[in-house]
GROMACS .gro file of C-alpha atoms in nm:
model
  320
    1MET     CA    1   0.018   0.700  -4.329
    2SER     CA    2   0.033   0.492  -4.649
    3ASP     CA    3  -0.259   0.275  -4.526
    4PHE     CA    4  -0.491   0.575  -4.496
    5THR     CA    5  -0.794   0.537  -4.726
    6PRO     CA    6  -1.045   0.803  -4.819
    7PRO     CA    7  -1.368   0.795  -4.622
    8GLN     CA    8  -1.666   0.631  -4.784
    9GLY     CA    9  -1.989   0.801  -4.870
   10LEU     CA   10  -1.846   1.143  -4.950
   11PRO     CA   11  -2.042   1.371  -5.182
   12SER     CA   12  -1.922   1.343  -5.542
   13LYS     CA   13  -2.033   1.693  -5.652
   14GLY     CA   14  -2.001   2.036  -5.514
   15LYS     CA   15  -1.727   2.182  -5.298
   16PRO     CA   16  -1.495   1.918  -5.140
   17SER     CA   17  -1.562   1.865  -4.774
   18ARG     CA   18  -1.303   1.934  -4.504
   19LEU     CA   19  -1.242   1.560  -4.466
   20VAL     CA   20  -1.162   1.523  -4.836
   21ARG     CA   21  -0.920   1.817  -4.825
   22LEU     CA   22  -0.752   1.667  -4.520
   23TRP     CA   23  -0.713   1.331  -4.690
   24THR     CA   24  -0.569   1.498  -5.002
   25ARG     CA   25  -0.322   1.692  -4.792
   26LEU     CA   26  -0.212   1.381  -4.601
   27ARG     CA   27  -0.170   1.194  -4.927
   28THR     CA   28   0.049   1.474  -5.066
   29ILE     CA   29   0.264   1.475  -4.752
   30ASN     CA   30   0.303   1.097  -4.771
   31MET     CA   31   0.413   1.115  -5.136
   32GLY     CA   32   0.663   1.387  -5.050
   33ARG     CA   33   0.812   1.181  -4.769
   34SER     CA   34   0.838   0.880  -4.996
   35ALA     CA   35   1.020   1.087  -5.258
   36VAL     CA   36   1.262   1.225  -5.000
   37ILE     CA   37   1.346   0.874  -4.878
   38THR     CA   38   1.360   0.720  -5.226
   39ILE     CA   39   1.626   0.953  -5.368
   40PRO     CA   40   1.901   0.882  -5.109
   41SER     CA   41   1.805   0.514  -5.108
   42LEU     CA   42   1.862   0.495  -5.484
   43TRP     CA   43   2.189   0.683  -5.446
   44LEU     CA   44   2.317   0.439  -5.182
   45GLY     CA   45   2.194   0.142  -5.381
   46ILE     CA   46   2.363   0.248  -5.706
   47PHE     CA   47   2.690   0.384  -5.572
   48PHE     CA   48   2.743   0.169  -5.260
   49PHE     CA   49   2.538  -0.149  -5.243
   50ILE     CA   50   2.580  -0.259  -5.606
   51PRO     CA   51   2.960  -0.199  -5.610
   52PHE     CA   52   2.979  -0.381  -5.275
   53LEU     CA   53   2.805  -0.684  -5.428
   54VAL     CA   54   3.043  -0.676  -5.725
   55VAL     CA   55   3.350  -0.667  -5.499
   56PHE     CA   56   3.203  -0.941  -5.280
   57LYS     CA   57   3.142  -1.159  -5.587
   58ILE     CA   58   3.504  -1.111  -5.698
   59SER     CA   59   3.627  -1.205  -5.348
   60LEU     CA   60   3.454  -1.544  -5.384
   61SER     CA   61   3.632  -1.623  -5.710
   62GLU     CA   62   3.985  -1.745  -5.776
   63SER     CA   63   4.278  -1.566  -5.934
   64ALA     CA   64   4.344  -1.647  -6.300
   65ILE     CA   65   4.567  -1.532  -6.584
   66ALA     CA   66   4.290  -1.375  -6.786
   67ILE     CA   67   4.103  -1.051  -6.847
   68PRO     CA   68   3.960  -0.985  -6.593
   69PRO     CA   69   4.212  -1.174  -6.376
   70TYR     CA   70   3.967  -1.400  -6.191
   71THR     CA   71   3.746  -1.698  -6.263
   72ALA     CA   72   3.377  -1.667  -6.336
   73MET     CA   73   3.142  -1.736  -6.048
   74PHE     CA   74   2.845  -1.836  -6.265
   75ALA     CA   75   2.867  -2.079  -6.560
   76TRP     CA   76   2.566  -2.153  -6.779
   77ASN     CA   77   2.543  -2.464  -6.995
   78PRO     CA   78   2.278  -2.396  -7.262
   79GLU     CA   79   2.266  -2.756  -7.382
   80ASP     CA   80   2.170  -2.905  -7.046
   81ALA     CA   81   2.014  -2.585  -6.909
   82TYR     CA   82   2.246  -2.624  -6.612
   83LEU     CA   83   2.372  -2.331  -6.402
   84THR     CA   84   2.692  -2.385  -6.205
   85ILE     CA   85   2.779  -2.157  -5.915
   86LYS     CA   86   3.137  -2.176  -5.796
   87ALA     CA   87   3.219  -1.981  -5.478
   88SER     CA   88   3.556  -2.012  -5.309
   89PHE     CA   89   3.625  -1.901  -4.952
   90SER     CA   90   3.996  -1.972  -4.981
   91ASN     CA   91   4.079  -1.601  -4.995
   92TYR     CA   92   3.915  -1.538  -4.659
   93LEU     CA   93   4.079  -1.843  -4.504
   94PHE     CA   94   4.420  -1.732  -4.627
   95LEU     CA   95   4.347  -1.381  -4.503
   96PHE     CA   96   4.289  -1.497  -4.145
   97GLN     CA   97   4.573  -1.748  -4.149
   98ASN     CA   98   4.840  -1.506  -4.270
   99ASP     CA   99   4.984  -1.274  -4.006
  100PHE     CA  100   5.081  -1.017  -4.270
  101TYR     CA  101   4.723  -0.906  -4.329
  102LEU     CA  102   4.643  -0.908  -3.957
  103ASP     CA  103   4.944  -0.686  -3.891
  104ALA     CA  104   4.830  -0.453  -4.169
  105TYR     CA  105   4.482  -0.422  -4.016
  106LEU     CA  106   4.618  -0.363  -3.666
  107SER     CA  107   4.876  -0.112  -3.790
  108SER     CA  108   4.612   0.079  -3.988
  109ILE     CA  109   4.376   0.092  -3.690
  110ARG     CA  110   4.657   0.204  -3.459
  111ILE     CA  111   4.779   0.479  -3.690
  112ALA     CA  112   4.423   0.598  -3.756
  113ALA     CA  113   4.334   0.595  -3.384
  114VAL     CA  114   4.645   0.789  -3.279
  115SER     CA  115   4.595   1.039  -3.561
  116THR     CA  116   4.228   1.082  -3.466
  117PHE     CA  117   4.325   1.147  -3.104
  118PHE     CA  118   4.573   1.420  -3.191
  119THR     CA  119   4.330   1.566  -3.445
  120LEU     CA  120   4.071   1.594  -3.166
  121ILE     CA  121   4.323   1.750  -2.926
  122ILE     CA  122   4.418   2.014  -3.183
  123GLY     CA  123   4.075   2.063  -3.339
  124PHE     CA  124   3.869   2.108  -3.022
  125PRO     CA  125   4.036   2.436  -2.907
  126ILE     CA  126   4.017   2.573  -3.260
  127ALA     CA  127   3.648   2.488  -3.292
  128TYR     CA  128   3.578   2.631  -2.947
  129MET     CA  129   3.759   2.953  -3.033
  130ILE     CA  130   3.562   2.993  -3.357
  131ALA     CA  131   3.231   2.919  -3.182
  132ARG     CA  132   3.301   3.180  -2.912
  133SER     CA  133   3.438   3.447  -3.144
  134LYS     CA  134   3.239   3.745  -3.268
  135PRO     CA  135   2.985   3.669  -3.543
  136THR     CA  136   3.174   3.898  -3.782
  137MET     CA  137   3.493   3.693  -3.731
  138ARG     CA  138   3.339   3.346  -3.760
  139THR     CA  139   3.305   3.360  -4.137
  140LEU     CA  140   3.671   3.458  -4.177
  141LEU     CA  141   3.793   3.189  -3.937
  142LEU     CA  142   3.579   2.918  -4.099
  143SER     CA  143   3.711   3.026  -4.439
  144LEU     CA  144   4.066   2.977  -4.312
  145VAL     CA  145   3.972   2.626  -4.199
  146ILE     CA  146   3.818   2.537  -4.536
  147LEU     CA  147   4.090   2.714  -4.739
  148PRO     CA  148   4.320   2.407  -4.769
  149PHE     CA  149   4.044   2.225  -4.961
  150TRP     CA  150   4.097   2.472  -5.244
  151THR     CA  151   4.444   2.323  -5.301
  152SER     CA  152   4.511   1.980  -5.444
  153PHE     CA  153   4.540   1.710  -5.181
  154LEU     CA  154   4.844   1.564  -5.355
  155LEU     CA  155   5.021   1.901  -5.366
  156ARG     CA  156   4.965   1.952  -4.994
  157VAL     CA  157   5.122   1.615  -4.917
  158TYR     CA  158   5.417   1.690  -5.145
  159ALA     CA  159   5.464   2.021  -4.963
  160TRP     CA  160   5.530   1.829  -4.641
  161ILE     CA  161   5.811   1.641  -4.817
  162ALA     CA  162   5.983   1.973  -4.884
  163LEU     CA  163   5.937   2.071  -4.520
  164LEU     CA  164   6.041   1.744  -4.353
  165LYS     CA  165   6.336   1.622  -4.562
  166LYS     CA  166   6.694   1.648  -4.433
  167ASN     CA  167   6.770   1.968  -4.621
  168GLY     CA  168   6.414   2.095  -4.590
  169VAL     CA  169   6.284   2.416  -4.442
  170ILE     CA  170   6.244   2.284  -4.087
  171ASN     CA  171   6.592   2.134  -4.059
  172GLU     CA  172   6.752   2.438  -4.219
  173PHE     CA  173   6.578   2.668  -3.971
  174LEU     CA  174   6.671   2.455  -3.669
  175MET     CA  175   7.034   2.428  -3.776
  176SER     CA  176   7.068   2.797  -3.859
  177SER     CA  177   6.924   2.889  -3.521
  178GLY     CA  178   7.171   2.660  -3.342
  179LEU     CA  179   6.906   2.433  -3.187
  180ILE     CA  180   7.045   2.120  -3.356
  181ASP     CA  181   7.382   2.021  -3.502
  182HIS     CA  182   7.264   1.748  -3.739
  183PRO     CA  183   6.949   1.724  -3.951
  184LEU     CA  184   6.659   1.542  -3.791
  185ILE     CA  185   6.520   1.236  -3.968
  186MET     CA  186   6.151   1.322  -3.993
  187LEU     CA  187   6.059   1.202  -4.341
  188GLN     CA  188   5.982   0.834  -4.411
  189THR     CA  189   5.884   0.774  -4.047
  190ASN     CA  190   5.561   0.713  -3.860
  191PHE     CA  191   5.588   1.066  -3.724
  192SER     CA  192   5.551   1.212  -4.073
  193VAL     CA  193   5.250   0.985  -4.138
  194TYR     CA  194   5.079   1.105  -3.820
  195LEU     CA  195   5.160   1.465  -3.909
  196GLY     CA  196   5.025   1.430  -4.262
  197ILE     CA  197   4.700   1.265  -4.152
  198VAL     CA  198   4.638   1.518  -3.873
  199TYR     CA  199   4.703   1.810  -4.106
  200THR     CA  200   4.491   1.670  -4.388
  201TYR     CA  201   4.187   1.566  -4.185
  202LEU     CA  202   4.188   1.847  -3.929
  203PRO     CA  203   3.903   2.039  -4.101
  204PHE     CA  204   3.684   1.726  -4.082
  205MET     CA  205   3.722   1.741  -3.704
  206ILE     CA  206   3.681   2.116  -3.663
  207LEU     CA  207   3.359   2.161  -3.861
  208PRO     CA  208   3.138   1.908  -3.668
  209LEU     CA  209   3.279   2.034  -3.339
  210TYR     CA  210   3.208   2.394  -3.436
  211THR     CA  211   2.850   2.308  -3.532
  212THR     CA  212   2.789   2.149  -3.191
  213LEU     CA  213   2.970   2.411  -2.981
  214GLU     CA  214   2.808   2.701  -3.165
  215LYS     CA  215   2.461   2.574  -3.067
  216MET     CA  216   2.554   2.529  -2.701
  217ASP     CA  217   2.362   2.748  -2.455
  218ILE     CA  218   2.600   3.001  -2.299
  219THR     CA  219   2.375   3.045  -1.998
  220LEU     CA  220   2.474   2.695  -1.883
  221LEU     CA  221   2.834   2.810  -1.852
  222GLU     CA  222   2.725   3.119  -1.662
  223ALA     CA  223   2.512   2.909  -1.429
  224SER     CA  224   2.805   2.678  -1.363
  225GLU     CA  225   3.025   2.975  -1.279
  226ASP     CA  226   2.760   3.122  -1.049
  227LEU     CA  227   2.740   2.791  -0.864
  228GLY     CA  228   3.111   2.812  -0.785
  229ALA     CA  229   3.253   2.574  -1.043
  230LYS     CA  230   3.606   2.641  -1.160
  231PRO     CA  231   3.679   2.679  -1.534
  232TYR     CA  232   3.819   2.328  -1.573
  233GLN     CA  233   3.519   2.184  -1.384
  234THR     CA  234   3.281   2.372  -1.613
  235PHE     CA  235   3.465   2.232  -1.914
  236PHE     CA  236   3.453   1.868  -1.802
  237LEU     CA  237   3.102   1.879  -1.651
  238VAL     CA  238   2.919   2.106  -1.896
  239THR     CA  239   3.107   2.181  -2.218
  240LEU     CA  240   3.253   1.838  -2.288
  241PRO     CA  241   2.931   1.635  -2.235
  242LEU     CA  242   2.736   1.872  -2.459
  243ALA     CA  243   3.003   1.844  -2.728
  244VAL     CA  244   2.990   1.463  -2.742
  245PRO     CA  245   2.780   1.449  -3.065
  246GLY     CA  246   3.032   1.671  -3.243
  247ILE     CA  247   3.323   1.469  -3.103
  248VAL     CA  248   3.173   1.142  -3.223
  249ALA     CA  249   3.096   1.282  -3.569
  250GLY     CA  250   3.441   1.436  -3.606
  251CYS     CA  251   3.620   1.121  -3.489
  252LEU     CA  252   3.428   0.908  -3.736
  253LEU     CA  253   3.499   1.149  -4.022
  254VAL     CA  254   3.870   1.129  -3.945
  255PHE     CA  255   3.913   0.768  -3.835
  256ILE     CA  256   3.727   0.592  -4.118
  257PRO     CA  257   3.917   0.746  -4.414
  258ALA     CA  258   4.246   0.739  -4.220
  259VAL     CA  259   4.227   0.360  -4.186
  260GLY     CA  260   4.228   0.315  -4.563
  261GLU     CA  261   4.470   0.600  -4.636
  262PHE     CA  262   4.715   0.525  -4.918
  263VAL     CA  263   4.873   0.848  -5.045
  264ILE     CA  264   5.008   0.981  -4.715
  265PRO     CA  265   5.179   0.655  -4.601
  266SER     CA  266   5.322   0.604  -4.951
  267LEU     CA  267   5.474   0.952  -4.978
  268LEU     CA  268   5.556   1.036  -4.617
  269GLY     CA  269   5.589   0.693  -4.454
  270GLY     CA  270   5.881   0.457  -4.465
  271SER     CA  271   5.909   0.098  -4.574
  272ASN     CA  272   5.807  -0.017  -4.225
  273THR     CA  273   5.483   0.182  -4.237
  274LEU     CA  274   5.229  -0.088  -4.311
  275MET     CA  275   4.871   0.015  -4.382
  276ILE     CA  276   4.587  -0.170  -4.544
  277GLY     CA  277   4.554   0.085  -4.825
  278ARG     CA  278   4.905   0.000  -4.945
  279VAL     CA  279   4.824  -0.372  -4.922
  280LEU     CA  280   4.515  -0.322  -5.139
  281TRP     CA  281   4.720  -0.132  -5.398
  282ASP     CA  282   4.986  -0.403  -5.413
  283GLU     CA  283   4.729  -0.682  -5.444
  284PHE     CA  284   4.534  -0.507  -5.718
  285PHE     CA  285   4.810  -0.359  -5.934
  286LEU     CA  286   5.134  -0.543  -5.852
  287ASN     CA  287   5.017  -0.897  -5.780
  288ARG     CA  288   4.702  -0.861  -5.992
  289ASP     CA  289   4.524  -1.082  -5.740
  290TRP     CA  290   4.183  -0.918  -5.755
  291PRO     CA  291   3.999  -1.184  -5.551
  292MET     CA  292   4.245  -1.149  -5.261
  293ALA     CA  293   4.232  -0.771  -5.278
  294SER     CA  294   3.852  -0.780  -5.280
  295ALA     CA  295   3.852  -1.006  -4.972
  296VAL     CA  296   4.083  -0.760  -4.793
  297ALA     CA  297   3.849  -0.473  -4.884
  298ILE     CA  298   3.538  -0.661  -4.766
  299VAL     CA  299   3.692  -0.749  -4.430
  300MET     CA  300   3.808  -0.391  -4.381
  301LEU     CA  301   3.459  -0.264  -4.457
  302VAL     CA  302   3.305  -0.507  -4.207
  303LEU     CA  303   3.557  -0.407  -3.941
  304LEU     CA  304   3.470  -0.039  -3.988
  305VAL     CA  305   3.096  -0.042  -4.054
  306GLY     CA  306   3.003  -0.327  -3.819
  307PRO     CA  307   3.100  -0.161  -3.488
  308ILE     CA  308   2.952   0.171  -3.601
  309MET     CA  309   2.615   0.014  -3.681
  310PHE     CA  310   2.622  -0.176  -3.350
  311MET     CA  311   2.693   0.144  -3.152
  312ARG     CA  312   2.419   0.328  -3.340
  313SER     CA  313   2.158   0.060  -3.275
  314ARG     CA  314   2.259   0.044  -2.910
  315SER     CA  315   2.229   0.421  -2.868
  316LYS     CA  316   1.881   0.411  -3.023
  317ARG     CA  317   1.775   0.141  -2.776
  318GLU     CA  318   1.903   0.350  -2.486
  319GLU     CA  319   1.707   0.652  -2.612
  320VAL     CA  320   1.388   0.446  -2.624
   0.00000   0.00000   0.00000
């Protein structure tokens, strides 16, 4: 569209011809499309790509006792007009040679994957119920799903501490009802981390699923029933395949932030709960090793974004 040129030999006076009006309209549409694409591209460039380059540059430097605590990558000698570029890959080599960081990556992926699975198991029935409820009730039910966002994230995590500790509400209720004789150890365990992540990110799973299920054609379910399919067969053969886009979107919205979660493992998890977010915090603020922390962040970003981009490109090829 951008290569379209106005036709030659058009009259210069009088009322514009239909061809001129068409060319003007196409030119306006092309400018509008360019503006729509430019704005998000600038946003991603300023707030994602440029910070990514800065972090990547820091990861190629070396730690130093200075402000900032790393060596300069570029050094300019004005007398000789000589530019020196010093890039060190020692941080990445140490990262792959040390089992501590590998264990942190694997532990983060495992905790995020298990939490995403349980979030899907809990969120799918809720989203399906909201999508199949009366239109007058959907707004109320969606408001209840979004309501936790009106409260501080930190306060919601602290509330789970009051519920899960030895003398908390849950243990007091179980002991008073005679179900247990001794308090259960729920806080500072992996169980509390899973519970906190599932509770926190559950709305991110419900909303994409609801959007997909709400648009699903009900007549397909009726046709499946008329053909003699049982309810569970209709679910696995009709409902579940049509809900795949919502499932993929919800899983990505939960899994990606859960991998780098820091607050929930720090407050609810124990000393054995190792996640990459805690490693980043320790490297940045305790060890003050910014180059190593930047290398950890870059590798984590590649591990998350790389497979997603590969799956997306593969799905596009299959569509073509």
